[in-house]
GROMACS .gro file of C-alpha atoms in nm:
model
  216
    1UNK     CA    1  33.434   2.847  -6.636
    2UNK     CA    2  33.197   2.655  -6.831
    3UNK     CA    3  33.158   2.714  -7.208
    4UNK     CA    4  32.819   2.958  -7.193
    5UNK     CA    5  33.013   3.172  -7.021
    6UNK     CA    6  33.340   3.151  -7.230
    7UNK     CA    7  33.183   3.238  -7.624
    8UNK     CA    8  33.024   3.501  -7.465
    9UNK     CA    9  33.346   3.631  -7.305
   10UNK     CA   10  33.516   3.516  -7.682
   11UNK     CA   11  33.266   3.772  -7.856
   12UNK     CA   12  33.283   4.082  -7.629
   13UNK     CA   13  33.664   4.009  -7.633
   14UNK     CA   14  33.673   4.050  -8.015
   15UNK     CA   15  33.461   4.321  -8.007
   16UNK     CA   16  33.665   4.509  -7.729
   17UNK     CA   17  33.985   4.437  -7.898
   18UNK     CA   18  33.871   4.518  -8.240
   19UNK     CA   19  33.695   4.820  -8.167
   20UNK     CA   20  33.984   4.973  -7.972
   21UNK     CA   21  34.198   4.905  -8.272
   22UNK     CA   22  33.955   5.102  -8.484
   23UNK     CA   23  33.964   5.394  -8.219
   24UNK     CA   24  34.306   5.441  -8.221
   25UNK     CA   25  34.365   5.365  -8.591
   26UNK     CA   26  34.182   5.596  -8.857
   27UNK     CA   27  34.281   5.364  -9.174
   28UNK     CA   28  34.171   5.029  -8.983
   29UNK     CA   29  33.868   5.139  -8.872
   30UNK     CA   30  33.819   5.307  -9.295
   31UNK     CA   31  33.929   4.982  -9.419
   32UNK     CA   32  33.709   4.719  -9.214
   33UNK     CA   33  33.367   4.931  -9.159
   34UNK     CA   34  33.073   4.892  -9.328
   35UNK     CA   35  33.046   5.092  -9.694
   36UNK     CA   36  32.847   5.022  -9.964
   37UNK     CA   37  33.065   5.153 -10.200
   38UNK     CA   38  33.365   4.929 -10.101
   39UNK     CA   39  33.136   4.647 -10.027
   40UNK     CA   40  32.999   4.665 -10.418
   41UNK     CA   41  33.323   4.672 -10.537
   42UNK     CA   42  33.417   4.356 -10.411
   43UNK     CA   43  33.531   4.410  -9.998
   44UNK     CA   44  33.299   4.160  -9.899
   45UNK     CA   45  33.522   4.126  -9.545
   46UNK     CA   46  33.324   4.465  -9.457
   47UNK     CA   47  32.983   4.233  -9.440
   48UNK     CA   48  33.120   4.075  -9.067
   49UNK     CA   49  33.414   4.287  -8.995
   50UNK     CA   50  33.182   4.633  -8.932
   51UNK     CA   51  33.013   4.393  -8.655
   52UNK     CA   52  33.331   4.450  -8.464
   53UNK     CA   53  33.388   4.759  -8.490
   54UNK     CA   54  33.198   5.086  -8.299
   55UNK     CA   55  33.126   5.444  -8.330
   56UNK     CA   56  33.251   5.505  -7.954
   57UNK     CA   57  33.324   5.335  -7.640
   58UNK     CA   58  32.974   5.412  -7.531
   59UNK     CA   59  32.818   5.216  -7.843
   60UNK     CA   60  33.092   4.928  -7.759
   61UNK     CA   61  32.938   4.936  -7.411
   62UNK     CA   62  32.561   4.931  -7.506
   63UNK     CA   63  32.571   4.679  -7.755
   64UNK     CA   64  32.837   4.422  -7.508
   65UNK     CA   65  32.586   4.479  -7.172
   66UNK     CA   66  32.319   4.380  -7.400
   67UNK     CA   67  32.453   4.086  -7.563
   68UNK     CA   68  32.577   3.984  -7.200
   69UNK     CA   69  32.228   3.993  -7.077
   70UNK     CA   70  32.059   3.809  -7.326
   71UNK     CA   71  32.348   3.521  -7.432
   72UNK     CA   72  32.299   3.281  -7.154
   73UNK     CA   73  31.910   3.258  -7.227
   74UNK     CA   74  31.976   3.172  -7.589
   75UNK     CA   75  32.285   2.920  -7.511
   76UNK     CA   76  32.111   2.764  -7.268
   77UNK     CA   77  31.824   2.646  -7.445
   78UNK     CA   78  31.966   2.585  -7.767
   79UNK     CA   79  32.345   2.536  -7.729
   80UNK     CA   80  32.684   2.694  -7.795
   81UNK     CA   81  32.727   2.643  -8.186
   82UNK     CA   82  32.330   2.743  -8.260
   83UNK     CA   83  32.433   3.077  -8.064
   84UNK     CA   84  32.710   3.147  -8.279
   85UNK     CA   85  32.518   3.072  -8.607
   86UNK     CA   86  32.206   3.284  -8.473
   87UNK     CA   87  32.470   3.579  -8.375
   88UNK     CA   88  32.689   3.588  -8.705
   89UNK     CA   89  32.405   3.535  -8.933
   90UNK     CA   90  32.208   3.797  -8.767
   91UNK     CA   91  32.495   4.052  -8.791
   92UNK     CA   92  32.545   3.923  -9.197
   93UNK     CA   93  32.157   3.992  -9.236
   94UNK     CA   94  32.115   4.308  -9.061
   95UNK     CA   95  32.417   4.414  -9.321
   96UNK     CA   96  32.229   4.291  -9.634
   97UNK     CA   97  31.948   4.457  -9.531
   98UNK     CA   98  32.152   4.791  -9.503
   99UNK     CA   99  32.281   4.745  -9.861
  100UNK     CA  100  31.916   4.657  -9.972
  101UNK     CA  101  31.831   5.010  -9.854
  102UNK     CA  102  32.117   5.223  -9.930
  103UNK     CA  103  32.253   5.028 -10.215
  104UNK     CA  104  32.211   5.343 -10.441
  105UNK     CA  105  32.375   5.517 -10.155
  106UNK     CA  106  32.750   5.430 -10.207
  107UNK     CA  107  32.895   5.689  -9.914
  108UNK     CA  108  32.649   5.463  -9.691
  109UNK     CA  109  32.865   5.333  -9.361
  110UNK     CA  110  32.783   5.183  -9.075
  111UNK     CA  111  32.937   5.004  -8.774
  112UNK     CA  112  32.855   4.833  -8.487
  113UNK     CA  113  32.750   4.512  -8.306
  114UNK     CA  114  32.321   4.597  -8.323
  115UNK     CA  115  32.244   4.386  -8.617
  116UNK     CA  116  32.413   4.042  -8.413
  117UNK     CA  117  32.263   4.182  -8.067
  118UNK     CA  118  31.918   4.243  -8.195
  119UNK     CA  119  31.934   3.901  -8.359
  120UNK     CA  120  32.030   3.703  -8.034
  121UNK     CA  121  31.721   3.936  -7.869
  122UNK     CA  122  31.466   3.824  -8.036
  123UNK     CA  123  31.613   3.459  -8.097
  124UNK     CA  124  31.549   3.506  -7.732
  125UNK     CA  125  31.253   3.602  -7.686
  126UNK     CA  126  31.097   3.368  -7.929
  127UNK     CA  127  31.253   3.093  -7.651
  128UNK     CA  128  31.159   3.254  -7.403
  129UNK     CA  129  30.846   3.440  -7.481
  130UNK     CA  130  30.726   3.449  -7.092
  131UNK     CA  131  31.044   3.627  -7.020
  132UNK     CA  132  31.009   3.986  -6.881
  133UNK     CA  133  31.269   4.288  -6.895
  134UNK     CA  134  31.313   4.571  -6.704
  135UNK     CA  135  31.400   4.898  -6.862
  136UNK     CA  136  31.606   5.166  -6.686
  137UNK     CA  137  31.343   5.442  -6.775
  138UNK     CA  138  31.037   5.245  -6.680
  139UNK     CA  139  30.981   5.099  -6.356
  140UNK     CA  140  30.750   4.839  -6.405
  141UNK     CA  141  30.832   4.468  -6.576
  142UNK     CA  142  30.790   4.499  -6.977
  143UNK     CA  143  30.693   4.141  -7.179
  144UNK     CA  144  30.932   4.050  -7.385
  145UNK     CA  145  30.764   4.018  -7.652
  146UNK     CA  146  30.609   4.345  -7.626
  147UNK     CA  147  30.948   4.510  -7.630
  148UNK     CA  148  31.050   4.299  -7.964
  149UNK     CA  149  30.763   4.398  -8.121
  150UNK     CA  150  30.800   4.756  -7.972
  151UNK     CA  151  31.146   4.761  -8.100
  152UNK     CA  152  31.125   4.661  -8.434
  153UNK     CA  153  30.810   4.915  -8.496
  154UNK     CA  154  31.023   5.176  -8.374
  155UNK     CA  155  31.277   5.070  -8.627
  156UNK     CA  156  31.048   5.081  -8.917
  157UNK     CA  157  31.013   5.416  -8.751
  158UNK     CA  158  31.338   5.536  -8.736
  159UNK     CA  159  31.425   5.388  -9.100
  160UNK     CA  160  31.141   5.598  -9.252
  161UNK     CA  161  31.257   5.914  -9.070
  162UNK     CA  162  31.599   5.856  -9.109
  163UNK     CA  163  31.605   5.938  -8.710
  164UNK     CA  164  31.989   5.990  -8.550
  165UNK     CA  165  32.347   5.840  -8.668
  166UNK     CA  166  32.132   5.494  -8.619
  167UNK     CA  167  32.147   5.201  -8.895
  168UNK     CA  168  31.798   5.117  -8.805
  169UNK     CA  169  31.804   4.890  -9.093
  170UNK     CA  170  32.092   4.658  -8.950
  171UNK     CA  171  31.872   4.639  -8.610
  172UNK     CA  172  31.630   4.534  -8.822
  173UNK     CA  173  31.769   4.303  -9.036
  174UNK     CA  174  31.954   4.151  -8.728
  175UNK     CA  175  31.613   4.090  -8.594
  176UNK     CA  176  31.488   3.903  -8.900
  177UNK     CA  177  31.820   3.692  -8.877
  178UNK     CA  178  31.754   3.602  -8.549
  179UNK     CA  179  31.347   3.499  -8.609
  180UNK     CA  180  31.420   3.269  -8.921
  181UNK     CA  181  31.759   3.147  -8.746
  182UNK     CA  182  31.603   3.044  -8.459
  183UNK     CA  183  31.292   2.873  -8.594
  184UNK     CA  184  31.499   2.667  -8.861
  185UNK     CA  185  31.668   2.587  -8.552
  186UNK     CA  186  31.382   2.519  -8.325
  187UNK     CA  187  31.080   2.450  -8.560
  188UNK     CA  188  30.894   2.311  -8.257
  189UNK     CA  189  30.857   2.616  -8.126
  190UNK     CA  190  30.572   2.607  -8.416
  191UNK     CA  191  30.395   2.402  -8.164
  192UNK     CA  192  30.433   2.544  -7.855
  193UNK     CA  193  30.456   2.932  -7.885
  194UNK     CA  194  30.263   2.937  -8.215
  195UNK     CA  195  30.125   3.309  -8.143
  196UNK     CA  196  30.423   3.460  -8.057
  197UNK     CA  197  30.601   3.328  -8.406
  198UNK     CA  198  30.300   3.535  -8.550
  199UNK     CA  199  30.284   3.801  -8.339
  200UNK     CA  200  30.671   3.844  -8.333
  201UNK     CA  201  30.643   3.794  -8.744
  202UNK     CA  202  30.391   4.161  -8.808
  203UNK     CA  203  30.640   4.397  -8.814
  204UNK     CA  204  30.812   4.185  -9.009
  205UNK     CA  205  30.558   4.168  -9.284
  206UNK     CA  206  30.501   4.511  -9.208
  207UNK     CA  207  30.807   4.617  -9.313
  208UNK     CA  208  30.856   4.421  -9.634
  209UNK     CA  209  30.489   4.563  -9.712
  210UNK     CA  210  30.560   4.915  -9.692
  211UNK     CA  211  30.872   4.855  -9.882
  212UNK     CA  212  30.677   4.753 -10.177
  213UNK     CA  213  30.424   5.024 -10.175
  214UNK     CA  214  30.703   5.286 -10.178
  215UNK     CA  215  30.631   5.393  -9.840
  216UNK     CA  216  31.004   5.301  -9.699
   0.00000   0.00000   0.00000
C-alpha cells in the first residue's frame, strides 16, 4: 500500500475511531465538540478536535466517502504533507469562520469533518479544474467547478437562512482554507488556470461583501 492510499486510510481511521467514541460517550463527545462558549474561554483543543467528531454515523459516512473520493486527486498532484496542511487548515478555518459568525452566540456547537472535506474539494478542483463529477440525483456529468461555485452559493444561502442542523459557515470557511492553501501552495496555477482562481474566488468576495453591508 503506497502512502496516498495510507493518510487517507490514517484520516478516516481517526475520524471513525473518534467519532464512535463520541457516540457512545455523552461527556467526550461535550468535552471535544465545537462551542463557542468553551472555545472563548480558553478550550482551544475544540478548534481541530470537533473535526473528528459527528452528529451520526450517517454524517461520519458522508463526509469519509467524500474525502475518499476527492484525496487521491489532491495527493497526487501536490503530495502527501501539502494534503495534510490543505485538510487541517481547512478544518481550523472553516472553525474560525464559525466563531466569526456566532461569536456572540456562546451555546453555538458544531461538529463534523465538512469544513476539512470542503477544503480538500475545492483544493481539488482548483487542480483539477477540467475534472467532472457525477451527482447521484442528476444524471448527466457536472464541471467541477460549477459544483464549487454551486456549493459555496448555496452556502451563503443556507448561512443567511439559517437552513437545517448545517454549520454552513464551517463548509464555507473550509472552502476558503482550501483556495488560499492551495494557491500558496501552487501559485503557478496563477498561470495556467487563471479564470478559474477568479471564477472559483466570487463567492468568496461575495460573501465577505454581504457581510459588511449587514446582509449576513
Amino acid at each position: 500500500m503506497g502512502n496516498i492510499d495510507l493518510i487517507t486510510i490514517i484520516l478516516i481511521a481517526a475520524n471513525v475511531i473518534i467519532s464512535y467514541k463520541g457516540f457512545q460517550d455523552y461527556s467526550f463527545f461535550e468535552k471535544y465538540k465545537f462551542n463557542v462558549g468553551a472555545v472563548k474561554r480558553g478550550e482551544q483543543v475544540r478548534m481541530f478536535s470537533s473535526g473528528f467528531l459527528h452528529a451520526d454515523t450517517q454524517h461520519l459516512l458522508f463526509n469519509m466517502l467524500t474525502l475518499y473520493f476527492f484525496a487521491g486527486v489532491v495527493i497526487t498532484l501536490l503530495n502527501t504533507t501539502q494534503f495534510v496542511l490543505i485538510y487541517l487548515g481547512s478544518l481550523l478555518l472553516g472553525n474560525l469562520l464559525s466563531l466569526y459568525f456566532h461569536k456572540n452566540e456562546y451555546h453555538y456547537s458544531a461538529v463534523g469533518a465538512s469544513g476539512a472535506v470542503s477544503g480538500v474539494i475545492y483544493a481539488a478542483i482548483l487542480l483539477r479544474p477540467d475534472m467532472s463529477l457525477y451527482l447521484f440525483f442528476i444524471p448527466i456529468p457536472i464541471p467541477a467547478y460549477v459544483f464549487g461555485i454551486g456549493y459555496l452559493l448555496y452556502s451563503i444561502y443556507g448561512m443567511k437562512n439559517r437552513i437545517g442542523n448545517i454549520g454552513h459557515d464551517a463548509h464555507f470557511g473550509g472552502a476558503i482554507g482550501g483556495y488560499i492553501i492551495t494557491l500558496i501552495l501552487s501559485p503557478w496555477l496563477f498561470k495556467t488556470s487563471l479564470l478559474m482562481v477568479v471564477l472559483l474566488a466570487i463567492p468568496i468576495v461575495l460573501l465577505f461583501v454581504l457581510k459588511k453591508m449587514g446582509k449576513m
